[in-house]
PDB file of C-alpha atoms in Angstrom:
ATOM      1  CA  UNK Y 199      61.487 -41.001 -24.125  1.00 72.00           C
ATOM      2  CA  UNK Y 200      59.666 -43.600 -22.046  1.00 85.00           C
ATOM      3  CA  UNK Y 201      61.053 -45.390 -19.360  1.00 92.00           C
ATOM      4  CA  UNK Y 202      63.223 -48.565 -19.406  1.00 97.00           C
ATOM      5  CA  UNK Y 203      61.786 -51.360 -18.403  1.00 98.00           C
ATOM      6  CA  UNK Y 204      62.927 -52.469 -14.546  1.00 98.00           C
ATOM      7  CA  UNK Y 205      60.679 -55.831 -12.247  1.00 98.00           C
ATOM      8  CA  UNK Y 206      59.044 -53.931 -10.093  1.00 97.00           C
ATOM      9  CA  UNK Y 207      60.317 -56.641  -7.068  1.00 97.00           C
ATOM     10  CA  UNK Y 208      62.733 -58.791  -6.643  1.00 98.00           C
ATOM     11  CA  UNK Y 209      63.821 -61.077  -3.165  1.00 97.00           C
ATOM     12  CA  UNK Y 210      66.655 -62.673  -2.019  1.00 96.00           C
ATOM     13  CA  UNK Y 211      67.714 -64.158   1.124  1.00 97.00           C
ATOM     14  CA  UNK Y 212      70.655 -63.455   2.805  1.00 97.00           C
ATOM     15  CA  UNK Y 213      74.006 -64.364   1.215  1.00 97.00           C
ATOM     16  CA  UNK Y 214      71.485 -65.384  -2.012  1.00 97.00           C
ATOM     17  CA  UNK Y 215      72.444 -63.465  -5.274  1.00 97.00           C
ATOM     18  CA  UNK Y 216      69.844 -61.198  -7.160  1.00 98.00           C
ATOM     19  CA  UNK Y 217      70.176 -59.933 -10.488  1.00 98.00           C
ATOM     20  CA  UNK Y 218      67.921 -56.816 -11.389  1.00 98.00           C
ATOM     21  CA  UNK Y 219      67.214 -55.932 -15.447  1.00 98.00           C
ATOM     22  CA  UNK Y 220      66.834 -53.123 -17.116  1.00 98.00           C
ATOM     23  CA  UNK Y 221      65.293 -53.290 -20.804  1.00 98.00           C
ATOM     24  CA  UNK Y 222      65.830 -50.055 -22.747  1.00 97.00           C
ATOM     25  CA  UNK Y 223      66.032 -49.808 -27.163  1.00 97.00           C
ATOM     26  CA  UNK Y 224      68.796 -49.335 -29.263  1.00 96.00           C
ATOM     27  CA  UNK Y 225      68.401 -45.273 -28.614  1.00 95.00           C
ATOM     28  CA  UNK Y 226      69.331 -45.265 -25.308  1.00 96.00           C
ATOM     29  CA  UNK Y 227      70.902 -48.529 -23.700  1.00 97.00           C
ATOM     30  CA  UNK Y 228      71.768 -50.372 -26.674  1.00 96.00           C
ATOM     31  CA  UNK Y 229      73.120 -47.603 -28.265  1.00 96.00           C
ATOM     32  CA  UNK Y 230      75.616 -46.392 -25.430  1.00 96.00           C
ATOM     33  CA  UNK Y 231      77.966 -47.415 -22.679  1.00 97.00           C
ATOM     34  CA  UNK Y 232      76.385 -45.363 -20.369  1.00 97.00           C
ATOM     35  CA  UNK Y 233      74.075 -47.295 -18.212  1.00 98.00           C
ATOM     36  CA  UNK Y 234      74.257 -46.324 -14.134  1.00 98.00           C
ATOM     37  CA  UNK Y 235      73.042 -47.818 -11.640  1.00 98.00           C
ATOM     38  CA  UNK Y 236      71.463 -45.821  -8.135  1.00 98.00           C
ATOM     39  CA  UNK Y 237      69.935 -47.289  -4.888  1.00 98.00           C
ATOM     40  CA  UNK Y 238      67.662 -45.669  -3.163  1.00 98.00           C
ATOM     41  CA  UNK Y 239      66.723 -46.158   0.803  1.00 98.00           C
ATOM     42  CA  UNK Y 240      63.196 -45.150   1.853  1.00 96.00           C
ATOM     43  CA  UNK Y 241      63.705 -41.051   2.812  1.00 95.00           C
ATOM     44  CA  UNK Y 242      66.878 -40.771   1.507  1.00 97.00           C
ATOM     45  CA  UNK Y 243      68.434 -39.353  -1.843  1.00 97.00           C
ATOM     46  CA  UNK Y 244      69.687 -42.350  -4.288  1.00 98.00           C
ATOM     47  CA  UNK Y 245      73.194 -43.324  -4.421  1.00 98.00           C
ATOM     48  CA  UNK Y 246      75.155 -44.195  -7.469  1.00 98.00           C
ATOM     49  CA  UNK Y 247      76.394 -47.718  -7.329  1.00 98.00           C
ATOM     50  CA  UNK Y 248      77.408 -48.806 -11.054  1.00 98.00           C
ATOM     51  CA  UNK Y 249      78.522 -45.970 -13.782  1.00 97.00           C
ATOM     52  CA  UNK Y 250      79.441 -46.385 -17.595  1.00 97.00           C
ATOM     53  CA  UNK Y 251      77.736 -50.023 -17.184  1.00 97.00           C
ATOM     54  CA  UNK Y 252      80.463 -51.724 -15.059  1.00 98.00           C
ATOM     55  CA  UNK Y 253      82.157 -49.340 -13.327  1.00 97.00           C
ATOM     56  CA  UNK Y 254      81.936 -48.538  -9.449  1.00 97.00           C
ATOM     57  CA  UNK Y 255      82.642 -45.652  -7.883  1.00 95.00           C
ATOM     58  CA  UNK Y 256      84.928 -45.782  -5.119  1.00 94.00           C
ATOM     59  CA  UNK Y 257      83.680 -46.702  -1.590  1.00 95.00           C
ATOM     60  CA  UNK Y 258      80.696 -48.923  -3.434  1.00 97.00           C
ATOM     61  CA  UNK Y 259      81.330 -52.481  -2.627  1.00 96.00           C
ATOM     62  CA  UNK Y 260      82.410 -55.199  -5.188  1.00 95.00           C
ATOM     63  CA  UNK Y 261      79.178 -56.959  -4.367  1.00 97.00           C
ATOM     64  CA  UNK Y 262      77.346 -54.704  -6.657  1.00 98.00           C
ATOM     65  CA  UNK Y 263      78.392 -55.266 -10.507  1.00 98.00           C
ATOM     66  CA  UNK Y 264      76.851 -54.436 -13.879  1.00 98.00           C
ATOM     67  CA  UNK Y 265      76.555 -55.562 -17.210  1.00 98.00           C
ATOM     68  CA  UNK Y 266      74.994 -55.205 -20.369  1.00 98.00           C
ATOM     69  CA  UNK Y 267      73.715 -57.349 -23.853  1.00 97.00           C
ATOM     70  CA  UNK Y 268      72.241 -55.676 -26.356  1.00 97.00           C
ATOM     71  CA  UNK Y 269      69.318 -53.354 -24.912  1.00 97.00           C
ATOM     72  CA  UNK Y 270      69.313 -55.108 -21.935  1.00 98.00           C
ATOM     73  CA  UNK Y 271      71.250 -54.181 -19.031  1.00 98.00           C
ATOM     74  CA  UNK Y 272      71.835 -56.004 -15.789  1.00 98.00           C
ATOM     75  CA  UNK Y 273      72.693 -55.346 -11.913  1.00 98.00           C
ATOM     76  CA  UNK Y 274      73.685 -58.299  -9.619  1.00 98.00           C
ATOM     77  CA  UNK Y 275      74.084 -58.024  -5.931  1.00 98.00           C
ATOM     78  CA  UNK Y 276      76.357 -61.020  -4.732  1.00 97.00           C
ATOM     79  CA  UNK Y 277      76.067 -61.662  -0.510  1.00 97.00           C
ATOM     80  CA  UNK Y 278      72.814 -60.261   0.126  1.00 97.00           C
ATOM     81  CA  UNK Y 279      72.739 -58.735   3.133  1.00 97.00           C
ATOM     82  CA  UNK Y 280      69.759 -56.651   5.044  1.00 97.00           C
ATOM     83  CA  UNK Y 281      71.283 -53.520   4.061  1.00 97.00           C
ATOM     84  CA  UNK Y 282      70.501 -53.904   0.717  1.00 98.00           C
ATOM     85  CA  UNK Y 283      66.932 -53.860   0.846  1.00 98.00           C
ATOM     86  CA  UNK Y 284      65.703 -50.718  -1.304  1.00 98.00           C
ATOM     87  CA  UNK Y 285      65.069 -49.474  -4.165  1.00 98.00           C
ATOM     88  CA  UNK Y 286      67.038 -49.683  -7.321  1.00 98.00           C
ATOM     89  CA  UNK Y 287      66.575 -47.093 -10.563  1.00 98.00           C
ATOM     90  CA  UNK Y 288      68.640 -48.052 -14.277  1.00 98.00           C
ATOM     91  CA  UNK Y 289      69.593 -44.817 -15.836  1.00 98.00           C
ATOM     92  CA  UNK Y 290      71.017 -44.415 -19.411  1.00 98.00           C
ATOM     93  CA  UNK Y 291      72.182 -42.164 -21.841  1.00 97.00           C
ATOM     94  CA  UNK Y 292      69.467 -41.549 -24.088  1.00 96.00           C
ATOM     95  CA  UNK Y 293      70.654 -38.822 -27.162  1.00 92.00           C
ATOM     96  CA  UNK Y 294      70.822 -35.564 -27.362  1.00 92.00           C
ATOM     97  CA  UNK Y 295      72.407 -34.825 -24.252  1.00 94.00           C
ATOM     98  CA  UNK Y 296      69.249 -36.365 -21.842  1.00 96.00           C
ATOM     99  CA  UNK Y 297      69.064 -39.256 -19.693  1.00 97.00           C
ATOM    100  CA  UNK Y 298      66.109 -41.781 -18.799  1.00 97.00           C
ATOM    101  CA  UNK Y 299      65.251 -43.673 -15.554  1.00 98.00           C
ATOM    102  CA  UNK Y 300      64.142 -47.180 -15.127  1.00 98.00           C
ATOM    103  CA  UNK Y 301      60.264 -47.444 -13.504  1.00 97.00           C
ATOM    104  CA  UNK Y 302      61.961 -48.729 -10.490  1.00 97.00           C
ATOM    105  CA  UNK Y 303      62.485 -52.554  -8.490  1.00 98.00           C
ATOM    106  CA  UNK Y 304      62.340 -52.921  -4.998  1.00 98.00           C
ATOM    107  CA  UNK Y 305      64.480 -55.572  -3.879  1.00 98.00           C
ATOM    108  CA  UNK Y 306      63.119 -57.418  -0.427  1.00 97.00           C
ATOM    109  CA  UNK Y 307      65.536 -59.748   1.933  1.00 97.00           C
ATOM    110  CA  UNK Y 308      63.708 -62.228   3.185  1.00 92.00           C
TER     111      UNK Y 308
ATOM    112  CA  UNK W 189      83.680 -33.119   0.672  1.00 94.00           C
ATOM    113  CA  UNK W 190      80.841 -32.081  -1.883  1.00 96.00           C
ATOM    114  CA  UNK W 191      77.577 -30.703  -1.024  1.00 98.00           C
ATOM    115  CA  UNK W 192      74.781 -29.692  -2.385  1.00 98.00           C
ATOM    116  CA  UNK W 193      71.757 -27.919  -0.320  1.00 98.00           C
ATOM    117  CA  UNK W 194      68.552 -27.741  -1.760  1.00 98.00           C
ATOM    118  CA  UNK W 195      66.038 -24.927  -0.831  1.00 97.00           C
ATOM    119  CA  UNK W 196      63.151 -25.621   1.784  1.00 97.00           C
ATOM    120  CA  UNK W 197      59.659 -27.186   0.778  1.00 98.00           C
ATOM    121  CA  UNK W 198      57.077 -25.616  -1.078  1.00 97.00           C
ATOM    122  CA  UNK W 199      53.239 -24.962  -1.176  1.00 97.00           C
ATOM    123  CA  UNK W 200      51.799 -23.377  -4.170  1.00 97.00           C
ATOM    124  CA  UNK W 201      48.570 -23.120  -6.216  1.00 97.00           C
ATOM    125  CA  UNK W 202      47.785 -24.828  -9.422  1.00 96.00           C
ATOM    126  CA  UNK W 203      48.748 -22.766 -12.201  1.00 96.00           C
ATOM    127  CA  UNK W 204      51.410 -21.004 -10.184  1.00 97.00           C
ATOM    128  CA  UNK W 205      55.210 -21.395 -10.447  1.00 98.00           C
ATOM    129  CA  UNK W 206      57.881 -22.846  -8.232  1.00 98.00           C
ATOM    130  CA  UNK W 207      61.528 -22.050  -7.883  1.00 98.00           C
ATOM    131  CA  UNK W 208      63.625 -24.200  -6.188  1.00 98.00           C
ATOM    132  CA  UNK W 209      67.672 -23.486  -5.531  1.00 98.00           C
ATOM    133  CA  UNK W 210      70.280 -25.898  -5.144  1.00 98.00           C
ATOM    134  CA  UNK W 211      73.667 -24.640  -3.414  1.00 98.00           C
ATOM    135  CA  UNK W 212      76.755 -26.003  -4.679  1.00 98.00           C
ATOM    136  CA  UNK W 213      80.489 -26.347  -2.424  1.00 97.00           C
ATOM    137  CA  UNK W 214      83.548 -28.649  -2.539  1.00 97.00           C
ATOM    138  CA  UNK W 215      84.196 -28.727  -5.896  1.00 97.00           C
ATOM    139  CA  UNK W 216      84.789 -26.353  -9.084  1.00 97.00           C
ATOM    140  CA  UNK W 217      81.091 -25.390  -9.744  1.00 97.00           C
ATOM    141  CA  UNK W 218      81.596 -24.174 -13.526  1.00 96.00           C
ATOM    142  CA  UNK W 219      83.280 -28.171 -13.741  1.00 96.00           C
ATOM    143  CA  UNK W 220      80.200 -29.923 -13.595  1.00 96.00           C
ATOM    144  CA  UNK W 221      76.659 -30.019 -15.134  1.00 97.00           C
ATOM    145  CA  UNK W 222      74.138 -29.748 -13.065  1.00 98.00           C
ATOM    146  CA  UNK W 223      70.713 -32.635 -13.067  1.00 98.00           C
ATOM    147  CA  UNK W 224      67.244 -31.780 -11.838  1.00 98.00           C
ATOM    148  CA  UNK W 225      65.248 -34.814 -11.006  1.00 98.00           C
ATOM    149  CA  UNK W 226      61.965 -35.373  -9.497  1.00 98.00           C
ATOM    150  CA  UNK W 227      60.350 -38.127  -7.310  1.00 98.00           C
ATOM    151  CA  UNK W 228      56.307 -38.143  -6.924  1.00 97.00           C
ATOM    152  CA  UNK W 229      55.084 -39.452  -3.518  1.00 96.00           C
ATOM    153  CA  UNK W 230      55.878 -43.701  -4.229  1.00 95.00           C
ATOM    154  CA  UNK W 231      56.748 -43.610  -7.856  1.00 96.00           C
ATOM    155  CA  UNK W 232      59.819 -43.662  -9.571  1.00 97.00           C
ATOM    156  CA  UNK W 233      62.521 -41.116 -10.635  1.00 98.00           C
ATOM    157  CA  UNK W 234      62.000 -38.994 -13.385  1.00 98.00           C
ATOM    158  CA  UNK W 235      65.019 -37.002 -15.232  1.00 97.00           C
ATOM    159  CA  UNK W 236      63.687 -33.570 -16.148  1.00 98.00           C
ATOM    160  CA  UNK W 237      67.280 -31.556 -17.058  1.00 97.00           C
ATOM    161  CA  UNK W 238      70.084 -30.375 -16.898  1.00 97.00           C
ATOM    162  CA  UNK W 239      72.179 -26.973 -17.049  1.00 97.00           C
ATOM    163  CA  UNK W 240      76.108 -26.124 -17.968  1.00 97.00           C
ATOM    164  CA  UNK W 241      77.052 -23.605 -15.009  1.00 97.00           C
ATOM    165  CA  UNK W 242      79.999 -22.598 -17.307  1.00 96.00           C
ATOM    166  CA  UNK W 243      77.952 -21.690 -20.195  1.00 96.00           C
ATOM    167  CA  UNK W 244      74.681 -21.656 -19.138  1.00 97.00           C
ATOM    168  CA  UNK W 245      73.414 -24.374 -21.781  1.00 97.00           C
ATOM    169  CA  UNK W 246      70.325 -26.603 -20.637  1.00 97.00           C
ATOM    170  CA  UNK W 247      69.032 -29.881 -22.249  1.00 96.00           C
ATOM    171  CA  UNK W 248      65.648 -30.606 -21.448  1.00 97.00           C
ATOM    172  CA  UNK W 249      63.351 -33.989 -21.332  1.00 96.00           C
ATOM    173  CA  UNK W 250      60.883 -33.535 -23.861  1.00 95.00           C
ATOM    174  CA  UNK W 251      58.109 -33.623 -21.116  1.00 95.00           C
ATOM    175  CA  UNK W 252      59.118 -30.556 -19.857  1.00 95.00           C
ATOM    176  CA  UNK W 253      60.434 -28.310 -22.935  1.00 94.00           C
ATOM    177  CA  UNK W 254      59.187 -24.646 -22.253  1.00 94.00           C
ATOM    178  CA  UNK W 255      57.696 -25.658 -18.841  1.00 97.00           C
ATOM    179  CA  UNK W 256      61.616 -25.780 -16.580  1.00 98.00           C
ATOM    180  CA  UNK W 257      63.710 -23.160 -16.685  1.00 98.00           C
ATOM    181  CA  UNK W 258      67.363 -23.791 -15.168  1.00 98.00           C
ATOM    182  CA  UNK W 259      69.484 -20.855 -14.418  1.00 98.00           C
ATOM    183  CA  UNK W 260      72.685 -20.232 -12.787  1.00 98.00           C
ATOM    184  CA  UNK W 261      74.921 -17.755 -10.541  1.00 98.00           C
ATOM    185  CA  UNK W 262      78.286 -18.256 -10.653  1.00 97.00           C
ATOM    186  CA  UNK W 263      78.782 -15.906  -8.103  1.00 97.00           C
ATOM    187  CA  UNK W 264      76.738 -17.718  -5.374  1.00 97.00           C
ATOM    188  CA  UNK W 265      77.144 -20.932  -6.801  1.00 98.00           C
ATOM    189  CA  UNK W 266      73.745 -21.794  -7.008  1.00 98.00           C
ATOM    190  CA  UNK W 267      71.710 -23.394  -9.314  1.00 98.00           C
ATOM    191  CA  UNK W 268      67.715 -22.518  -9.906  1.00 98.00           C
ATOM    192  CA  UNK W 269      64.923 -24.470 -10.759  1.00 98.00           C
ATOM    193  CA  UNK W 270      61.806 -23.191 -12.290  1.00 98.00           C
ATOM    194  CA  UNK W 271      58.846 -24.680 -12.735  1.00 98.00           C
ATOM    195  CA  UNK W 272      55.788 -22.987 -14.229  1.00 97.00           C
ATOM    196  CA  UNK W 273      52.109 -23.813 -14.707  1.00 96.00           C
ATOM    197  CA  UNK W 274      52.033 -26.308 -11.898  1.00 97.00           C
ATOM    198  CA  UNK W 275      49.265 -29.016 -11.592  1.00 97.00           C
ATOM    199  CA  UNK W 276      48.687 -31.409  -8.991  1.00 96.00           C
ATOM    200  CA  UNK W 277      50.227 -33.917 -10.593  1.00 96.00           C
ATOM    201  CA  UNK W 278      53.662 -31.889  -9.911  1.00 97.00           C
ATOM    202  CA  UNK W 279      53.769 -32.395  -6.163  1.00 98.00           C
ATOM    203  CA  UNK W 280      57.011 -34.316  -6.036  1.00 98.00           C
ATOM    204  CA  UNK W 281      60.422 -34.228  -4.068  1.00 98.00           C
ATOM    205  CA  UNK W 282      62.833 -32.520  -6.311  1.00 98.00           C
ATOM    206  CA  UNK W 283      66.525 -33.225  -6.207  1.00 98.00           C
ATOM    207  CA  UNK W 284      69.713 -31.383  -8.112  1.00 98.00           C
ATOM    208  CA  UNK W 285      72.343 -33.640  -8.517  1.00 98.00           C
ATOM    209  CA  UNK W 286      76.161 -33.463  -9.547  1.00 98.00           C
ATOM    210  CA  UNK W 287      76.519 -35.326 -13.006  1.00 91.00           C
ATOM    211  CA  UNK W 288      79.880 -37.139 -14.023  1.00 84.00           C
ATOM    212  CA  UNK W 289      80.144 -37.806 -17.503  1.00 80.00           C
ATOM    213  CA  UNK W 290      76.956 -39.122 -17.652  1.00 90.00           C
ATOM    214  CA  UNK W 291      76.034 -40.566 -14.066  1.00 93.00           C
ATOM    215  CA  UNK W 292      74.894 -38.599 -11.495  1.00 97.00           C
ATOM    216  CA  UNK W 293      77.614 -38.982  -9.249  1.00 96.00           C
ATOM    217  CA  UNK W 294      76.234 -36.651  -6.010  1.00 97.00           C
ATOM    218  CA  UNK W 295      72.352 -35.416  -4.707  1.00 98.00           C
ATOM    219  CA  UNK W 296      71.042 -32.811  -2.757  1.00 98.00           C
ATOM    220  CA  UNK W 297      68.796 -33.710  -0.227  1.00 98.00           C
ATOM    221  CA  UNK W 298      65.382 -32.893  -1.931  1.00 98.00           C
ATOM    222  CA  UNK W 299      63.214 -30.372  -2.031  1.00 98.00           C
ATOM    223  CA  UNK W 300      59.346 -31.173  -1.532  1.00 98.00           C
ATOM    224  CA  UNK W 301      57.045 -29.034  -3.738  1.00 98.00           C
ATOM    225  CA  UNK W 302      53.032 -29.996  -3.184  1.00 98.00           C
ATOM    226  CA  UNK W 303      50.788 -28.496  -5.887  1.00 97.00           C
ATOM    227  CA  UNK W 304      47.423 -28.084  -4.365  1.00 94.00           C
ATOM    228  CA  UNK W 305      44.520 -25.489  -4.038  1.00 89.00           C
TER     229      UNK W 305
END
C-alpha cells in the first residue's frame, strides 16, 4: 500500500484557479469511485471537502470540485481566496476494506 | 451535532504501549465505522484502521497488522486505540474519525503521543 502520488506545492493568486493531482494504480483509484478529498489548516484536524470523487458534502463550497481519469484523480479550487491556503491529502479506497492517503500538497496564495 | 473527543497526550518509553480513546456523541455509534489515523510532526496522513462498533470487526493497514489493536464499548461509546512496541518513529498526533461509506466524514481533535526515552 504506498501512497498516491500528490505535488508537494502548488500557488495561486487570488481569484486564480489551482488544480491539485493525485496519481494512485488501478488497485486503489483506478479501480474505485471512492476518491475524497480533505484540507487541512496548520493545528487543526482535516476537513472533508470532495467524497465518492465528485461529491461535496453539504456546507463545502462549490469552489472545490473533483474529478477523476483513469488512476489519476484531480481537485480544482475555482476563486482562490486566502482562506484556502493549507494543506490538501487524496484519499482512496484501496481493497480489502482499507484506505490510502496522498503524501500531501500545500497550496500557497500569493 | 457530532463529536468526537479524543483522550489527552501521551509520553511513553520505546518499547512500551499506548492507548488512546476516542468518545463518540450525536449520532448512532453502532451506525458508523470508526478510522484511526496518524500525523507525524510535518508529514503527511497516514491511515492505520478501522473498527465496526456493531460487530467489533477491524481492518488493518498492512503496516500495522498485529501492532494496533481497536476495541470498542458500546456502553460508553468509546472507541480504543492500542498501540504496542512503540519506537520513536511513532510520536505522531493521532486522530479517530467518523467514516461515511468510505470518506471520513468527521475528526476528533487529535491526540499527541511522543515516543521517547
Amino acid at each position: 500500500q504506498s501512497a498516491l502520488a500528490q505535488p508537494r506545492s502548488v500557488s495561486g493568486s487570488p481569484g486564480q484557479s489551482v488544480t491539485i493531482s493525485c496519481t494512485g494504480t488501478s488497485s486503489d483509484v483506478g479501480g474505485y469511485d471512492y476518491v475524497s478529498w480533505y484540507q487541512q489548516h496548520p493545528g487543526r484536524a482535516p476537513k472533508v471537502l470532495i467524497y465518492d470523487v465528485t461529491k461535496r458534502p453539504s456546507g463545502v463550497p462549490d469552489r472545490f470540485s473533483g474529478s477523476k481519469s483513469g488512476n489519476t484523480a484531480s481537485l480544482t479550487i475555482s476563486g482562490l481566496q486566502s482562506e484556502d491556503e493549507a494543506d490538501y491529502y487524496c484519499c482512496s479506497y484501496a481493497g480489502s476494506y482499507t484506505l490510502v492517503f496522498g503524501g500531501g500538497t500545500k497550496l500557497t496564495v500569493l | 451535532q457530532v463529536q468526537l473527543v479524543q483522550s489527552g497526550a501521551e509520553v511513553k518509553k520505546p518499547g512500551a504501549s499506548v492507548k488512546v480513546s476516542c468518545e463518540a456523541s450525536g449520532y448512532i455509534f453502532t451506525a458508523s465505522y470508526m478510522h484511526w489515523v496518524r500525523q507525524a510532526p510535518g508529514q503527511g496522513l497516514e491511515w492505520m484502521g478501522r473498527i465496526n462498533p456493531d460487530s467489533g470487526v477491524t481492518n488493518f493497514a498492512q503496516k500495522f497488522q498485529g501492532r494496533v489493536t481497536l476495541t470498542r464499548d458500546k456502553s460508553s461509546r468509546t472507541v480504543y486505540m492500542e498501540l504496542s512496541g512503540l519506537r520513536s518513529d511513532d510520536t505522531a498526533i493521532y486522530f479517530c474519525t467518523r467514516g461515511n461509506t468510505e470518506y471520513l466524514q468527521d475528526w476528533g481533535q487529535g491526540t499527541l503521543v511522543t515516543a521517547s526515552s
